[in-house]
Amino acid sequence: MKERQEDLRGRLREHRRVTVWLLILILLGVAAVVIMCFTKDETEPISLENVQEEQGEIRTDEETGGKALQENEGCLYMDTNPLNEVSDKGIRQAVEDYYDTLAEHADFVESYNNLQIFAKLGKYKGTYIAFVRYDMKIRDIYTEVPGLGTLYVQEDQNGVYQVVAKTGDQEIQEYVNHIVAHGDVQALMSQIQTDYANAVASDAMLAEALEDLKNAYENRTER
């Protein structure tokens, strides 16, 4: 467990700005969702153009040490790849560890609570796209902020699941955006939008804190 936590900390040091980006997305009303694009220093929106829809593809991925990866049949379509709540303990543990460590490295987030983990199959065997509904506790603010994280989870050669903070693979980034467009994922996003709006409307201090953070971020980026 200690080694696993250290590994998570190492990968997350490159992504400390994720929580700021996430909050700004919420402030701007962009579905209260962070779509991890697995870049080196920050997350960015990714295009739906040129999405590859080949079936039964087998390729070699550098991150698996040359291991051949086989595509999950029917993974591109909602009917054959529905959104389900995760019961696998390995996946749940990987996601929970990720958010625990993310909170440890955040300047203003105290914790991520009430995690609900849903997932669809990733493009290749042993991979998943996880959609994590959480309540984000901002320091010194009572009301928690509902949010939705999108994570890429991969089983390593030892059968251990890990959240991959970056893949360097445009094909995977495009696949994630394709999956996010599924109707069941869009319905989940819509529910989070509603939950977020209700939370902000219920707490003037929360609304003020979010506005202050937004202004601080905008001032910083203008420098």
C-alpha positions as MATLAB code, in Angstrom:
seq = 'MKERQEDLRGRLREHRRVTVWLLILILLGVAAVVIMCFTKDETEPISLENVQEEQGEIRTDEETGGKALQENEGCLYMDTNPLNEVSDKGIRQAVEDYYDTLAEHADFVESYNNLQIFAKLGKYKGTYIAFVRYDMKIRDIYTEVPGLGTLYVQEDQNGVYQVVAKTGDQEIQEYVNHIVAHGDVQALMSQIQTDYANAVASDAMLAEALEDLKNAYENRTER';
ca = [
       0.000    0.000    0.000;
       2.828    2.400    0.882;
       4.519    1.824   -2.485;
       1.206    2.348   -4.245;
       0.645    5.646   -2.448;
       4.162    6.811   -3.327;
       3.562    5.940   -6.970;
       0.356    7.954   -6.969;
       2.094   10.915   -5.359;
       4.819   10.844   -7.987;
       2.362   10.838  -10.867;
       0.147   13.483   -9.311;
       2.944   15.986   -8.695;
       2.756   16.752  -12.407;
      -0.987   17.422  -12.114;
      -1.434   19.723   -9.129;
      -3.174   22.257  -11.365;
      -5.922   19.744  -12.182;
      -8.005   20.802   -9.186;
      -7.774   24.484  -10.151;
      -8.774   23.672  -13.731;
     -11.614   21.511  -12.433;
     -12.986   24.301  -10.271;
     -12.769   26.838  -13.099;
     -14.749   24.469  -15.307;
     -17.408   24.320  -12.603;
     -17.399   28.095  -12.235;
     -17.881   28.534  -15.958;
     -20.734   26.023  -15.947;
     -19.082   23.501  -18.238;
     -21.033   20.473  -17.024;
     -19.218   20.427  -13.674;
     -16.985   17.809  -15.251;
     -13.256   17.432  -15.603;
     -12.150   15.424  -18.631;
      -8.622   14.243  -18.002;
      -6.600   14.467  -21.191;
      -3.498   12.949  -19.648;
      -1.056   15.648  -20.747;
       2.177   16.313  -18.900;
       1.329   19.541  -17.087;
      -2.388   20.196  -17.376;
      -5.652   18.974  -18.832;
      -7.099   20.349  -22.056;
     -10.271   19.833  -24.086;
      -9.860   17.227  -26.822;
     -11.417   17.144  -30.257;
     -13.899   14.585  -31.532;
     -12.433   14.860  -35.028;
     -10.812   11.850  -36.639;
     -12.140    9.364  -34.080;
     -10.971    5.939  -35.117;
     -13.735    3.308  -35.168;
     -11.863    0.194  -36.280;
     -13.141   -3.019  -34.633;
     -11.038   -5.915  -33.362;
      -7.824   -3.946  -33.617;
      -4.678   -5.286  -31.976;
      -1.741   -2.972  -31.381;
       1.338   -2.655  -29.206;
       1.353   -0.008  -26.464;
       4.688    1.368  -25.223;
       3.361    1.687  -21.676;
       2.727   -2.068  -21.423;
       6.287   -2.991  -22.284;
       5.429   -4.119  -25.794;
       2.420   -6.211  -24.757;
      -0.177   -6.607  -27.501;
      -3.471   -4.891  -26.696;
      -6.735   -6.208  -28.088;
      -9.665   -3.882  -28.614;
     -12.877   -4.465  -26.663;
     -15.504   -5.439  -29.212;
     -18.403   -3.012  -29.364;
     -16.769   -0.583  -26.952;
     -17.572    2.469  -29.067;
     -21.324    2.107  -28.755;
     -23.579    2.836  -25.792;
     -25.779   -0.229  -26.314;
     -22.836   -2.617  -26.079;
     -20.818   -0.552  -23.588;
     -23.299    0.826  -21.030;
     -22.405    2.927  -18.013;
     -22.401    0.745  -14.886;
     -21.509    1.335  -11.255;
     -18.158   -0.246  -10.438;
     -18.124   -3.227   -8.078;
     -14.545   -4.379   -8.727;
     -12.550   -3.740   -5.548;
      -9.296   -3.184   -7.446;
     -10.715   -0.410   -9.599;
     -12.467    1.193   -6.632;
      -9.260    1.168   -4.582;
      -7.246    2.742   -7.408;
      -9.768    5.563   -7.812;
     -10.106    6.164   -4.059;
      -6.314    6.307   -3.658;
      -6.115    8.769   -6.545;
      -8.589   11.198   -4.997;
      -7.035   10.885   -1.533;
      -3.678   11.849   -2.974;
      -5.174   14.573   -5.176;
      -6.662   16.212   -2.080;
      -3.322   15.983   -0.249;
      -1.659   18.043   -2.979;
      -4.459   20.617   -3.418;
      -4.157   24.110   -1.952;
      -7.842   24.709   -1.298;
      -9.521   21.279   -1.353;
      -9.892   19.555    1.980;
     -11.251   16.251    0.681;
     -13.293   14.452   -1.965;
     -16.224   12.700   -0.311;
     -19.077   10.322   -1.171;
     -17.371    8.871   -4.234;
     -19.672    7.056   -6.637;
     -17.691    5.273   -9.330;
     -19.203    4.391  -12.694;
     -17.327    3.026  -15.684;
     -17.368    1.981  -19.297;
     -14.937   -0.347  -21.004;
     -11.835    1.311  -22.369;
     -10.817    0.779  -25.942;
      -8.473   -2.064  -25.039;
      -8.720   -5.087  -22.774;
      -7.879   -4.260  -19.167;
      -8.717   -0.565  -19.500;
     -11.711    1.419  -18.269;
     -13.049    4.958  -18.461;
     -14.216    5.797  -14.942;
     -16.713    8.548  -14.176;
     -16.441    9.539  -10.538;
     -19.222   11.518   -8.887;
     -17.921   13.246   -5.738;
     -18.580   16.056   -3.285;
     -15.562   18.373   -3.076;
     -15.010   19.967    0.341;
     -13.388   23.392    0.039;
     -11.488   24.500    3.116;
     -13.568   26.603    5.548;
     -16.751   26.167    3.493;
     -19.552   24.000    4.910;
     -21.425   23.098    1.701;
     -19.609   20.634   -0.541;
     -19.346   21.095   -4.314;
     -20.716   18.256   -6.472;
     -18.432   17.314   -9.348;
     -17.654   14.580  -11.836;
     -14.163   13.352  -12.687;
     -13.280   11.344  -15.800;
     -10.335    9.008  -15.302;
      -8.449    6.449  -17.389;
      -7.885    3.229  -15.439;
      -5.537    0.521  -16.640;
      -4.619   -2.937  -15.358;
      -0.845   -3.405  -15.197;
       1.142   -6.574  -15.868;
       0.701   -7.660  -12.252;
      -3.078   -7.409  -12.414;
      -3.174   -4.201  -10.334;
      -5.399   -1.343  -11.489;
      -3.947    2.158  -11.678;
      -5.256    5.584  -12.610;
      -3.098    6.739  -15.515;
      -2.521   10.475  -15.184;
      -1.048   10.686  -18.681;
      -0.794    8.291  -21.606;
       0.752   10.426  -24.334;
      -1.677    8.695  -26.677;
      -3.938   10.881  -28.835;
      -5.967    7.834  -29.844;
      -6.968    7.227  -26.216;
      -7.794   10.888  -25.734;
     -10.091   10.769  -28.750;
     -11.715    7.591  -27.463;
     -12.442    9.223  -24.097;
     -14.199   12.125  -25.804;
     -16.206    9.688  -27.907;
     -17.371    7.831  -24.794;
     -18.235   11.090  -22.994;
     -20.697   11.835  -25.826;
     -22.762    8.714  -24.993;
     -26.291    9.474  -23.822;
     -25.940    7.736  -20.454;
     -22.799    9.744  -19.648;
     -24.499   12.955  -20.748;
     -27.410   12.143  -18.415;
     -24.981   11.723  -15.513;
     -23.340   15.050  -16.373;
     -26.737   16.744  -16.481;
     -27.543   15.436  -13.009;
     -24.243   16.780  -11.663;
     -25.010   20.172  -13.202;
     -28.300   20.217  -11.316;
     -26.668   19.122   -8.065;
     -24.001   21.797   -8.462;
     -26.532   24.560   -9.134;
     -28.552   23.510   -6.098;
     -25.455   23.515   -3.880;
     -24.396   27.007   -4.959;
     -27.927   28.359   -4.588;
     -28.157   26.973   -1.058;
     -24.994   28.596    0.325;
     -24.057   32.233   -0.242;
     -20.636   31.669    1.310;
     -19.910   28.915   -1.188;
     -20.981   31.109   -4.110;
     -18.747   33.914   -2.829;
     -15.784   31.584   -2.329;
     -16.125   30.188   -5.847;
     -16.302   33.683   -7.304;
     -13.179   34.715   -5.369;
     -11.313   31.648   -6.625;
     -12.418   32.331  -10.178;
     -11.188   35.934  -10.001;
      -7.882   34.851   -8.455;
      -7.355   32.331  -11.244;
      -8.209   34.851  -13.990;
      -5.868   37.455  -12.503;
      -3.090   34.900  -12.324;
      -3.489   33.804  -15.951;
      -3.495   37.421  -17.180;
      -0.030   38.072  -15.769;
];
